[in-house]
Every structure is written in structure tokens, then in C-alpha cells.
XYZ file of C-alpha atoms in Angstrom:
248
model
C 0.000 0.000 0.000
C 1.163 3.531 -1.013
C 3.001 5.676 1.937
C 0.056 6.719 4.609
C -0.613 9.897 4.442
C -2.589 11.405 7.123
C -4.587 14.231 5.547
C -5.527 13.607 1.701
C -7.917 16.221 0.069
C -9.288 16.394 -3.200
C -10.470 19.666 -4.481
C -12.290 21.731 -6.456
C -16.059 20.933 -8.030
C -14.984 18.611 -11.081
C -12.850 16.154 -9.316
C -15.058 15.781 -6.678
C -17.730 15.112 -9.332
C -15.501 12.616 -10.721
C -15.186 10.933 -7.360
C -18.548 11.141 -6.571
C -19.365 9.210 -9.659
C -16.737 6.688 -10.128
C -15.418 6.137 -6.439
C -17.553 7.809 -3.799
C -16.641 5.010 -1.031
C -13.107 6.642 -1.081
C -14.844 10.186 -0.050
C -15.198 10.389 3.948
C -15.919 14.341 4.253
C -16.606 17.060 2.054
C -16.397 20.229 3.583
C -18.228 23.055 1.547
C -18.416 26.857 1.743
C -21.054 28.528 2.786
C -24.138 29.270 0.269
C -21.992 27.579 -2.517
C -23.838 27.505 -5.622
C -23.733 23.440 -6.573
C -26.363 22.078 -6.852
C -25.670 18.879 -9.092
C -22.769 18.658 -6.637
C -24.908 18.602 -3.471
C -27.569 16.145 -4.803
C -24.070 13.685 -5.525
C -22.733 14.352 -2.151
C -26.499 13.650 -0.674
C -26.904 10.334 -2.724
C -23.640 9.141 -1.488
C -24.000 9.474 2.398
C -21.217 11.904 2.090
C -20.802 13.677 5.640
C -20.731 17.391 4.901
C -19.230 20.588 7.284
C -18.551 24.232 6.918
C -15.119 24.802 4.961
C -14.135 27.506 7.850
C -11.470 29.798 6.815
C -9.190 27.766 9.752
C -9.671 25.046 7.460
C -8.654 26.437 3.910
C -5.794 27.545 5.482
C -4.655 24.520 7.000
C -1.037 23.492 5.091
C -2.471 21.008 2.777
C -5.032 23.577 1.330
C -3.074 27.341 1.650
C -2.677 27.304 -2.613
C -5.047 25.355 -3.787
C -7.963 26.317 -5.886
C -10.919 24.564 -3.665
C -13.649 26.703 -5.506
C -15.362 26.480 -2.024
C -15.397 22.408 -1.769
C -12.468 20.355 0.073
C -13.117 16.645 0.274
C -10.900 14.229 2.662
C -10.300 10.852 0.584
C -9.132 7.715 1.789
C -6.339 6.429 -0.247
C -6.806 3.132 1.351
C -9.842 2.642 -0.068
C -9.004 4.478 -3.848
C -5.502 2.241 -4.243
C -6.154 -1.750 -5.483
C -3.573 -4.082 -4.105
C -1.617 -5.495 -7.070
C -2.672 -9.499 -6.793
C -6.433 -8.487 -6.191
C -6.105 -5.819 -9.063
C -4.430 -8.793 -11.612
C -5.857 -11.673 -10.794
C -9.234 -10.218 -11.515
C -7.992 -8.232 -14.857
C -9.386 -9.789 -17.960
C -6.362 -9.991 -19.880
C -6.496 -9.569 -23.873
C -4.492 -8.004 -25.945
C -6.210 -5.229 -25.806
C -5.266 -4.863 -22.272
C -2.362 -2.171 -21.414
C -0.955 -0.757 -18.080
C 1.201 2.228 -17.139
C 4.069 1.485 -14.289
C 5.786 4.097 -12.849
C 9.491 3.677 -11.609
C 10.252 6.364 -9.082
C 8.460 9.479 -10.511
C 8.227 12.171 -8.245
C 6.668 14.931 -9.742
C 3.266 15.490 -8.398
C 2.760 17.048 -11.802
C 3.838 14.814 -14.164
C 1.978 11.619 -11.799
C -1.224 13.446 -11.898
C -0.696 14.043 -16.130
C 0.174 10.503 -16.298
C -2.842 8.976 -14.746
C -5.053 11.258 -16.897
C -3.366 10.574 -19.762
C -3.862 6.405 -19.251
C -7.464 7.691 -19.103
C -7.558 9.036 -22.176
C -6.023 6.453 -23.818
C -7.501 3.290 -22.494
C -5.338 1.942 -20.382
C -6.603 -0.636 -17.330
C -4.382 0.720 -14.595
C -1.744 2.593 -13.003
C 1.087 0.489 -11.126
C 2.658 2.830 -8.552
C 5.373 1.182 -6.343
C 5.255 1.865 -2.437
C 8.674 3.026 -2.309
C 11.133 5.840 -3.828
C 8.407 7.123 -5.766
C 6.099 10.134 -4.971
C 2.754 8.752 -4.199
C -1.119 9.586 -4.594
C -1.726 13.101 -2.722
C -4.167 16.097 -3.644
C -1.827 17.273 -5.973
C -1.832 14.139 -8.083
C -5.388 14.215 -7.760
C -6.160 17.514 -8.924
C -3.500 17.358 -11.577
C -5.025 14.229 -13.281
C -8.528 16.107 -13.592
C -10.094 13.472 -10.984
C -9.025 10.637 -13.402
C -7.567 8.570 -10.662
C -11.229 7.990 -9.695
C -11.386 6.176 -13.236
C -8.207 4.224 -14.122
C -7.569 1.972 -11.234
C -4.744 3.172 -9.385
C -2.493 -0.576 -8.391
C -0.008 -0.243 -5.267
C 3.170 -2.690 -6.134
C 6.121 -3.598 -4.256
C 9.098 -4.942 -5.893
C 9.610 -3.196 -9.643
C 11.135 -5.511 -11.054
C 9.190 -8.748 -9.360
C 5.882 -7.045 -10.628
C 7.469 -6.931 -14.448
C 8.336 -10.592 -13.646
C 4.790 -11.087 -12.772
C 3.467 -9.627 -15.659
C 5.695 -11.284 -17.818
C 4.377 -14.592 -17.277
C 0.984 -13.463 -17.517
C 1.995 -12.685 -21.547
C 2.624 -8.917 -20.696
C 4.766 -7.392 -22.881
C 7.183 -4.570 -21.412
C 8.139 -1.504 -23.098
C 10.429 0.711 -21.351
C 10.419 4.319 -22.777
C 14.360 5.156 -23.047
C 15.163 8.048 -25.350
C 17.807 7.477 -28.101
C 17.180 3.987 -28.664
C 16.583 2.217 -32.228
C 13.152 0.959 -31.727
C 10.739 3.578 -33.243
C 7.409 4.003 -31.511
C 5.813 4.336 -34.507
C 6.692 0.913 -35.865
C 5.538 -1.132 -33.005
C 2.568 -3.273 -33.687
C 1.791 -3.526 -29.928
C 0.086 -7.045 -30.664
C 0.466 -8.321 -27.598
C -1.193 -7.356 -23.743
C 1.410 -3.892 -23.171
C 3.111 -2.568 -19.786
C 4.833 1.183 -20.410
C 7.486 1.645 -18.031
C 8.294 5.313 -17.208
C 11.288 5.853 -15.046
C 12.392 8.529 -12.863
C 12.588 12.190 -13.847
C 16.153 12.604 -14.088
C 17.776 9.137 -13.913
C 15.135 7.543 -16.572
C 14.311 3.782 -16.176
C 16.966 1.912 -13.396
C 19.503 -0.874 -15.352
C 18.040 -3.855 -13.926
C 14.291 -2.928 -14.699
C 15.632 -1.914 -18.098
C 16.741 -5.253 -18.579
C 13.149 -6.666 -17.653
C 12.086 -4.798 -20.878
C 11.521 -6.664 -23.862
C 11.373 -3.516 -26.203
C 13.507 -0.306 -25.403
C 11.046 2.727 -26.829
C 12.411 5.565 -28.370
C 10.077 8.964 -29.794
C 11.596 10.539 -32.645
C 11.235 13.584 -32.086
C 12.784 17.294 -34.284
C 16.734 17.764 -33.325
C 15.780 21.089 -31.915
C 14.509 19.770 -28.551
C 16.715 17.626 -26.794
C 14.202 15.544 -25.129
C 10.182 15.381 -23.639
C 9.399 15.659 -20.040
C 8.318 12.012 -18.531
C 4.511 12.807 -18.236
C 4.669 14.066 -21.773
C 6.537 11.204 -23.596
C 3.790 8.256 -21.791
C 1.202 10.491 -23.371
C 2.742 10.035 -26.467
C 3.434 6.518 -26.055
C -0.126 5.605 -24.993
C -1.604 7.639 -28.133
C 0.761 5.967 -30.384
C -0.636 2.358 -28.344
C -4.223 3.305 -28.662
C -4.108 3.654 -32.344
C -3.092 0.145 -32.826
C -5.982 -0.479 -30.440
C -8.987 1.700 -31.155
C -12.014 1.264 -28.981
């Protein structure tokens, strides 16, 4: 299970809608300013059992919440509830090969996370593998950042990297690893066979030993005048350039 974290809001009207919708077991409190003008919101938060309070001005200001754009509604979420643990994600996963997950390999960037787990949304993809360790986890951030996606894709808590691409491999996943520079255009896989796109760290890319775990290194040709993508911005490239080969 991700890191615990003690206070986790999600905020702001649309992601709440999104979690209302998709996930609202994971919502214990919304806390809501006063004469807020919501009304499809309040009928969600009513049909859920959602416990409701005053969002005080003690309470916008509280660490978590000082920059954030709340738009008057603060929700506490339980990321016990919102993460799947890996073997009761999997083993219930019909796998086809149609089927394709993102894994993240220490990304820390709240930022790139959040754009990461929208982007799998927009592409298709079954789930988001986040390890518990050296890697920045679920927080509002990530949630607000991914547009209340993570209330769509499953979100999958793994331990071990590289024992989870083992996993996967004998379940007929095939691994891509996205590695700038490499030979293997993106464009030319077929991606014929159930996919796992491994994004590595912001800086340090994709650790040697998971790289080895990858059965095709990925590279995105991209003009000579830009030295690289950012990591949140070369998975949404990958997964577009998957979901064509794949189209719903």
C-alpha cells in the first residue's frame, strides 16, 4: 500500500464530481463553503452518504489547502480505499491483448503523476502500477493534476519493480520501457500483444536492472531542436501511439 498519508484532500467541483461518480466510497468528508452555488454537486454528495461541514477559513488555510484552488469544496479521501492491491487488481484483470498498463518507476513529480494517470485515461489503459517506495505517491496534488481521473483508471499499489514486471511477464505482458535514443521507433511497433509502459524517474530515466526486464527499449523521434520530452509528456505520447493500434 502507497506511503500513509494522514490528511488527503481532493479539491475543487470537477474532481469531486468525478469521485462522486466513479469512487464515492473513497470520499469520507466534504467540507463546503457557505451558500456555494452546486447544486448537481450537493444532490451527488447527498446520494452518497457523504458527511458534509462548513469549509471555515481555519480550514482552507490549514497546510495542505493554503494554494489550492478549492472553488469552495475540500473533500478528505481515503487512499486506502481508492488504491487496489496489485494481486487483487491482476488476478481479476481480464487480460487480452487489448489490455495495457502504465508502471511508474520512481516518478516524483506530483505534476507529471497526476498528467500521467489522466493521460492512461484518455487512452484506455486498465491501470496505473505505482510502487510503495522511492516514488512520490497519490496526494491532492496528483489528484487535482489528473482532472479526478484517478477515480477512473484503477490506481495498483506494487512492491518490488522488477518482481511485478516478472509477474506480468508470465501473464503474456509485454514490457516496453520508454528510453530516449534507442533504435526501436514508436511508430513501428505493432503492440500485438497485452502492453506494460514503463516510465522511469525524472532525471535518472528507467533503473539498469528494470531496463533489462524490458523486452522492447522505446524511443520517440522527435525534431533535433529539442533535446528531449518531459516524462509525463513522452507516456502520453506513447499511450496515443498504443491506442491507435488499439482503437475502442
Amino acid at each position: 500500500m502507497p506511503k500513509a498519508i494522514t490528511k488527503t484532500y481532493v479539491y475543487g467541483k470537477h474532481a469531486l464530481k468525478e469521485a462522486l461518480l466513479n469512487r464515492p466510497e473513497t470520499i469520507k468528508k466534504v467540507f463546503l463553503a457557505p451558500n456555494i452555488d452546486a447544486p448537481e454537486l450537493l444532490l451527488l454528495i447527498k446520494k452518497a452518504g457523504v458527511p458534509t461541514a462548513e469549509l471555515s477559513k481555519t480550514k482552507a488555510s490549514e497546510k495542505d489547502l493554503q494554494s489550492a484552488v478549492h472553488q469552495g469544496v475540500v473533500a478528505l479521501v481515503s487512499i486506502e480505499d481508492l488504491v487496489h492491491p496489485y494481486h487483487e487488481f491482476i488476478n481479476s484483470l481480464p487480460i487480452t491483448n487489448d489490455t495495457s498498463l502504465v508502471l511508474l518507476d520512481e516518478l516524483q513529480d506530483p505534476q507529471n503523476i497526476g498528467a500521467v494517470i489522466r493521460s492512461a485515461a484518455a487512452f484506455g489503459v486498465s491501470g496505473v502500477l505505482i510502487p510503495e517506495h522511492n516514488q512520490g505517491q497519490i496526494t491532492g496534488s496528483v489528484l487535482k493534476v489528473s482532472a479526478g481521473m484517478a477515480f477512473r483508471v484503477p490506481i495498483v499499489s506494487i512492491g518490488n519493480v522488477n518482481n511485478t514486471l516478472s509477474d506480468l511477464k508470465k501473464r503474456s505482458f509485454w514490457i516496453y520501457g520508454l528510453i530516449g535514443g534507442t533504435k526501436e521507433d514508436i511508430n513501428d511497433e505493432p503492440f500485438n500483444s497485452p502492453t506494460v509502459m514503463v516510465l522511469g524517474n525524472e532525471s535518472k530515466g528507467i533503473r539498469e536492472k528494470t531496463r533489462e526486464l524490458c523486452d522492447i527499449r522505446l524511443s520517440i523521434p522527435i525534431n533535433p531542436k529539442c533535446e528531449s520530452l518531459n516524462a509525463a509528456t513522452s507516456m502520453a505520447v506513447a499511450l496515443y501511439a498504443w491506442s491507435i493500434k488499439h482503437p475502442k
